[in-house]
């Protein structure tokens, strides 16, 4: 199994709780790094799969790397760094590079599920056709296991609109 991500400014989404928590956690703007004691997405995936499952974790893999390793499937984690208020302003709501390249390089070559870590809706539509599944994890906080519960079918999420449609 391949596990890939797009680190921004050398800040991991898969293996750093600070990026999973976002802002208004320890500080107003949030922090990156592992300043918490709980499950990252990477540690939760490692705990969830059979011990004989080989997990290859790579940041910003090229298409050749994915093709050469002959993965059965992949999990791609992309997202935004922690922010609050004006420090997070983004006029086009797109995922910063190398997120789109990571999705294209990996999902264009192997079956994949993309996990988006963000505090708001982001534009993902241009890449949907490459994905086999998409999980909008929002900011899962210290509970990487909650993400793996969904990824591996231990919990089936459901939702509804709180307001009815206009008639």
PDB file of C-alpha atoms in Angstrom:
ATOM      1  CA  UNK A   1       0.000   0.000   0.000  1.00  0.00           C
ATOM      2  CA  UNK A   2       1.312   3.428  -0.859  1.00  0.00           C
ATOM      3  CA  UNK A   3       0.690   6.338   1.477  1.00  0.00           C
ATOM      4  CA  UNK A   4       1.427   9.695  -0.073  1.00  0.00           C
ATOM      5  CA  UNK A   5       1.005  13.303   0.869  1.00  0.00           C
ATOM      6  CA  UNK A   6       1.818  16.821  -0.196  1.00  0.00           C
ATOM      7  CA  UNK A   7       3.774  18.466   2.595  1.00  0.00           C
ATOM      8  CA  UNK A   8       3.635  22.247   2.575  1.00  0.00           C
ATOM      9  CA  UNK A   9       6.723  24.026   3.870  1.00  0.00           C
ATOM     10  CA  UNK A  10       7.991  20.674   5.159  1.00  0.00           C
ATOM     11  CA  UNK A  11       4.917  20.258   7.338  1.00  0.00           C
ATOM     12  CA  UNK A  12       3.323  16.813   7.139  1.00  0.00           C
ATOM     13  CA  UNK A  13      -0.429  16.187   7.123  1.00  0.00           C
ATOM     14  CA  UNK A  14      -0.057  12.453   7.675  1.00  0.00           C
ATOM     15  CA  UNK A  15       2.406  12.408  10.549  1.00  0.00           C
ATOM     16  CA  UNK A  16       1.981  15.725  12.399  1.00  0.00           C
ATOM     17  CA  UNK A  17      -0.892  16.290  14.765  1.00  0.00           C
ATOM     18  CA  UNK A  18      -0.574  20.069  14.593  1.00  0.00           C
ATOM     19  CA  UNK A  19      -1.520  20.074  10.904  1.00  0.00           C
ATOM     20  CA  UNK A  20      -4.470  17.802  11.672  1.00  0.00           C
ATOM     21  CA  UNK A  21      -5.714  20.111  14.431  1.00  0.00           C
ATOM     22  CA  UNK A  22      -5.654  23.421  12.601  1.00  0.00           C
ATOM     23  CA  UNK A  23      -6.007  26.782  14.276  1.00  0.00           C
ATOM     24  CA  UNK A  24      -7.659  27.605  17.570  1.00  0.00           C
ATOM     25  CA  UNK A  25      -6.103  24.479  19.049  1.00  0.00           C
ATOM     26  CA  UNK A  26      -3.042  25.268  21.162  1.00  0.00           C
ATOM     27  CA  UNK A  27      -2.689  28.786  19.758  1.00  0.00           C
ATOM     28  CA  UNK A  28      -4.840  31.152  17.726  1.00  0.00           C
ATOM     29  CA  UNK A  29      -3.035  30.310  14.460  1.00  0.00           C
ATOM     30  CA  UNK A  30      -2.447  26.688  15.385  1.00  0.00           C
ATOM     31  CA  UNK A  31       0.901  24.958  15.351  1.00  0.00           C
ATOM     32  CA  UNK A  32       2.553  22.350  13.197  1.00  0.00           C
ATOM     33  CA  UNK A  33       4.533  19.421  14.505  1.00  0.00           C
ATOM     34  CA  UNK A  34       3.686  16.807  17.088  1.00  0.00           C
ATOM     35  CA  UNK A  35       2.853  18.885  20.128  1.00  0.00           C
ATOM     36  CA  UNK A  36       0.073  16.511  21.145  1.00  0.00           C
ATOM     37  CA  UNK A  37      -0.033  12.931  22.315  1.00  0.00           C
ATOM     38  CA  UNK A  38      -2.502  11.058  20.181  1.00  0.00           C
ATOM     39  CA  UNK A  39      -2.882   9.284  16.846  1.00  0.00           C
ATOM     40  CA  UNK A  40      -1.623  10.793  13.623  1.00  0.00           C
ATOM     41  CA  UNK A  41      -3.179   9.486  10.424  1.00  0.00           C
ATOM     42  CA  UNK A  42       0.026   7.558   9.713  1.00  0.00           C
ATOM     43  CA  UNK A  43       0.151   5.909  13.150  1.00  0.00           C
ATOM     44  CA  UNK A  44      -3.560   5.067  12.929  1.00  0.00           C
ATOM     45  CA  UNK A  45      -3.139   3.467   9.475  1.00  0.00           C
ATOM     46  CA  UNK A  46      -0.171   1.479  10.743  1.00  0.00           C
ATOM     47  CA  UNK A  47      -2.268   0.222  13.675  1.00  0.00           C
ATOM     48  CA  UNK A  48      -5.300  -0.547  11.492  1.00  0.00           C
ATOM     49  CA  UNK A  49      -3.693  -2.749   8.830  1.00  0.00           C
ATOM     50  CA  UNK A  50      -2.406  -6.277   9.172  1.00  0.00           C
ATOM     51  CA  UNK A  51       1.192  -6.289  10.466  1.00  0.00           C
ATOM     52  CA  UNK A  52       2.291  -8.027   7.260  1.00  0.00           C
ATOM     53  CA  UNK A  53       1.031  -5.120   5.142  1.00  0.00           C
ATOM     54  CA  UNK A  54       3.903  -3.080   3.786  1.00  0.00           C
ATOM     55  CA  UNK A  55       3.214   0.652   4.026  1.00  0.00           C
ATOM     56  CA  UNK A  56       5.440   2.822   1.888  1.00  0.00           C
ATOM     57  CA  UNK A  57       5.177   6.470   2.921  1.00  0.00           C
ATOM     58  CA  UNK A  58       6.450   9.064   0.482  1.00  0.00           C
ATOM     59  CA  UNK A  59       6.141  12.826   0.367  1.00  0.00           C
ATOM     60  CA  UNK A  60       5.412  14.340  -3.063  1.00  0.00           C
ATOM     61  CA  UNK A  61       6.069  11.198  -5.134  1.00  0.00           C
ATOM     62  CA  UNK A  62       6.654  11.434  -8.860  1.00  0.00           C
ATOM     63  CA  UNK A  63       4.588   9.412 -11.324  1.00  0.00           C
ATOM     64  CA  UNK A  64       7.576   7.148 -12.059  1.00  0.00           C
ATOM     65  CA  UNK A  65       7.977   6.279  -8.355  1.00  0.00           C
ATOM     66  CA  UNK A  66       4.334   5.211  -8.180  1.00  0.00           C
ATOM     67  CA  UNK A  67       4.516   3.184 -11.397  1.00  0.00           C
ATOM     68  CA  UNK A  68       7.819   1.466 -10.499  1.00  0.00           C
ATOM     69  CA  UNK A  69       6.570   0.293  -7.085  1.00  0.00           C
ATOM     70  CA  UNK A  70       3.476  -1.464  -8.470  1.00  0.00           C
ATOM     71  CA  UNK A  71       1.153  -0.476  -5.608  1.00  0.00           C
ATOM     72  CA  UNK A  72      -2.213  -2.218  -5.228  1.00  0.00           C
ATOM     73  CA  UNK A  73      -3.777   1.023  -4.053  1.00  0.00           C
ATOM     74  CA  UNK A  74      -2.819   4.286  -2.436  1.00  0.00           C
ATOM     75  CA  UNK A  75      -3.998   6.787   0.147  1.00  0.00           C
ATOM     76  CA  UNK A  76      -3.187  10.388  -0.754  1.00  0.00           C
ATOM     77  CA  UNK A  77      -3.445  13.038   1.973  1.00  0.00           C
ATOM     78  CA  UNK A  78      -3.551  16.697   0.938  1.00  0.00           C
ATOM     79  CA  UNK A  79      -4.612  19.841   2.732  1.00  0.00           C
ATOM     80  CA  UNK A  80      -4.008  23.258   4.186  1.00  0.00           C
ATOM     81  CA  UNK A  81      -1.650  24.369   6.936  1.00  0.00           C
ATOM     82  CA  UNK A  82      -3.248  25.670  10.154  1.00  0.00           C
ATOM     83  CA  UNK A  83      -4.615  29.211   9.895  1.00  0.00           C
ATOM     84  CA  UNK A  84      -7.184  31.500  11.445  1.00  0.00           C
ATOM     85  CA  UNK A  85      -9.042  34.469  10.071  1.00  0.00           C
ATOM     86  CA  UNK A  86      -7.138  36.718   7.625  1.00  0.00           C
ATOM     87  CA  UNK A  87      -3.923  34.668   7.787  1.00  0.00           C
ATOM     88  CA  UNK A  88      -5.799  31.927   5.950  1.00  0.00           C
ATOM     89  CA  UNK A  89      -7.382  34.086   3.267  1.00  0.00           C
ATOM     90  CA  UNK A  90      -7.387  32.303  -0.063  1.00  0.00           C
ATOM     91  CA  UNK A  91      -9.306  33.979  -2.871  1.00  0.00           C
ATOM     92  CA  UNK A  92      -9.622  30.875  -5.035  1.00  0.00           C
ATOM     93  CA  UNK A  93      -9.974  28.130  -2.363  1.00  0.00           C
ATOM     94  CA  UNK A  94      -7.640  25.772  -4.170  1.00  0.00           C
ATOM     95  CA  UNK A  95      -5.241  23.329  -2.579  1.00  0.00           C
ATOM     96  CA  UNK A  96      -1.684  24.630  -2.773  1.00  0.00           C
ATOM     97  CA  UNK A  97       0.973  22.812  -4.750  1.00  0.00           C
ATOM     98  CA  UNK A  98       2.224  20.163  -4.543  1.00  0.00           C
ATOM     99  CA  UNK A  99      -1.234  18.805  -3.564  1.00  0.00           C
ATOM    100  CA  UNK A 100      -2.718  18.757  -7.077  1.00  0.00           C
ATOM    101  CA  UNK A 101       0.495  17.252  -8.515  1.00  0.00           C
ATOM    102  CA  UNK A 102       0.487  14.536  -5.852  1.00  0.00           C
ATOM    103  CA  UNK A 103      -3.123  13.649  -6.695  1.00  0.00           C
ATOM    104  CA  UNK A 104      -2.315  13.571 -10.419  1.00  0.00           C
ATOM    105  CA  UNK A 105       0.926  11.589 -10.025  1.00  0.00           C
ATOM    106  CA  UNK A 106      -0.581   8.965  -7.753  1.00  0.00           C
ATOM    107  CA  UNK A 107      -4.246   8.673  -8.688  1.00  0.00           C
ATOM    108  CA  UNK A 108      -3.439   8.713 -12.386  1.00  0.00           C
ATOM    109  CA  UNK A 109      -1.428   5.495 -11.915  1.00  0.00           C
ATOM    110  CA  UNK A 110      -3.122   3.407  -9.193  1.00  0.00           C
ATOM    111  CA  UNK A 111      -6.467   3.060  -7.416  1.00  0.00           C
ATOM    112  CA  UNK A 112      -6.547   5.714  -4.751  1.00  0.00           C
ATOM    113  CA  UNK A 113      -8.516   7.420  -2.044  1.00  0.00           C
ATOM    114  CA  UNK A 114      -7.772  11.093  -1.378  1.00  0.00           C
ATOM    115  CA  UNK A 115      -8.106  12.500   2.142  1.00  0.00           C
ATOM    116  CA  UNK A 116      -8.458  16.281   2.285  1.00  0.00           C
ATOM    117  CA  UNK A 117      -7.448  17.992   5.543  1.00  0.00           C
ATOM    118  CA  UNK A 118      -8.936  21.497   5.545  1.00  0.00           C
ATOM    119  CA  UNK A 119     -10.953  23.875   7.650  1.00  0.00           C
ATOM    120  CA  UNK A 120     -13.220  24.933   4.787  1.00  0.00           C
ATOM    121  CA  UNK A 121     -14.443  23.600   1.454  1.00  0.00           C
ATOM    122  CA  UNK A 122     -11.683  23.580  -1.150  1.00  0.00           C
ATOM    123  CA  UNK A 123     -11.857  23.153  -4.915  1.00  0.00           C
ATOM    124  CA  UNK A 124     -11.238  19.484  -5.679  1.00  0.00           C
ATOM    125  CA  UNK A 125     -13.502  19.058  -8.725  1.00  0.00           C
ATOM    126  CA  UNK A 126     -10.695  19.084 -11.361  1.00  0.00           C
ATOM    127  CA  UNK A 127      -9.263  15.906  -9.797  1.00  0.00           C
ATOM    128  CA  UNK A 128     -12.415  13.927  -8.995  1.00  0.00           C
ATOM    129  CA  UNK A 129     -12.202  11.837 -12.165  1.00  0.00           C
ATOM    130  CA  UNK A 130      -8.769  10.540 -11.057  1.00  0.00           C
ATOM    131  CA  UNK A 131      -9.981   9.422  -7.618  1.00  0.00           C
ATOM    132  CA  UNK A 132     -11.667   6.197  -6.623  1.00  0.00           C
ATOM    133  CA  UNK A 133     -12.826   7.765  -3.342  1.00  0.00           C
ATOM    134  CA  UNK A 134     -12.650  11.076  -1.507  1.00  0.00           C
ATOM    135  CA  UNK A 135     -12.776  11.738   2.236  1.00  0.00           C
ATOM    136  CA  UNK A 136     -13.241  15.324   3.385  1.00  0.00           C
ATOM    137  CA  UNK A 137     -11.691  14.898   6.828  1.00  0.00           C
ATOM    138  CA  UNK A 138     -11.950  18.597   7.650  1.00  0.00           C
ATOM    139  CA  UNK A 139      -9.678  18.996  10.663  1.00  0.00           C
ATOM    140  CA  UNK A 140      -9.682  15.597  12.382  1.00  0.00           C
ATOM    141  CA  UNK A 141      -7.719  16.926  15.331  1.00  0.00           C
ATOM    142  CA  UNK A 142      -5.938  14.428  17.497  1.00  0.00           C
ATOM    143  CA  UNK A 143      -8.013  11.537  16.233  1.00  0.00           C
ATOM    144  CA  UNK A 144      -6.231  10.047  13.238  1.00  0.00           C
ATOM    145  CA  UNK A 145      -8.013   6.811  14.081  1.00  0.00           C
ATOM    146  CA  UNK A 146     -11.323   8.450  13.166  1.00  0.00           C
ATOM    147  CA  UNK A 147      -9.979   8.888   9.638  1.00  0.00           C
ATOM    148  CA  UNK A 148      -8.859   5.256   9.436  1.00  0.00           C
ATOM    149  CA  UNK A 149     -12.215   4.064  10.801  1.00  0.00           C
ATOM    150  CA  UNK A 150     -13.791   5.579   7.684  1.00  0.00           C
ATOM    151  CA  UNK A 151     -11.003   4.528   5.287  1.00  0.00           C
ATOM    152  CA  UNK A 152     -11.126   0.886   6.324  1.00  0.00           C
ATOM    153  CA  UNK A 153     -14.902   0.572   6.723  1.00  0.00           C
ATOM    154  CA  UNK A 154     -15.104   0.362  10.503  1.00  0.00           C
ATOM    155  CA  UNK A 155     -17.461   3.351  10.457  1.00  0.00           C
ATOM    156  CA  UNK A 156     -19.786   4.372   7.655  1.00  0.00           C
ATOM    157  CA  UNK A 157     -20.302   8.127   7.722  1.00  0.00           C
ATOM    158  CA  UNK A 158     -23.684   9.607   6.940  1.00  0.00           C
ATOM    159  CA  UNK A 159     -24.904  13.161   6.761  1.00  0.00           C
ATOM    160  CA  UNK A 160     -27.944  15.234   6.003  1.00  0.00           C
ATOM    161  CA  UNK A 161     -28.716  18.845   5.249  1.00  0.00           C
ATOM    162  CA  UNK A 162     -30.047  20.628   8.297  1.00  0.00           C
ATOM    163  CA  UNK A 163     -32.320  22.756   6.152  1.00  0.00           C
ATOM    164  CA  UNK A 164     -34.821  21.496   3.630  1.00  0.00           C
ATOM    165  CA  UNK A 165     -34.570  22.625   0.033  1.00  0.00           C
ATOM    166  CA  UNK A 166     -36.510  25.675  -1.091  1.00  0.00           C
ATOM    167  CA  UNK A 167     -39.783  24.766  -2.701  1.00  0.00           C
TER     168      UNK A 167
END
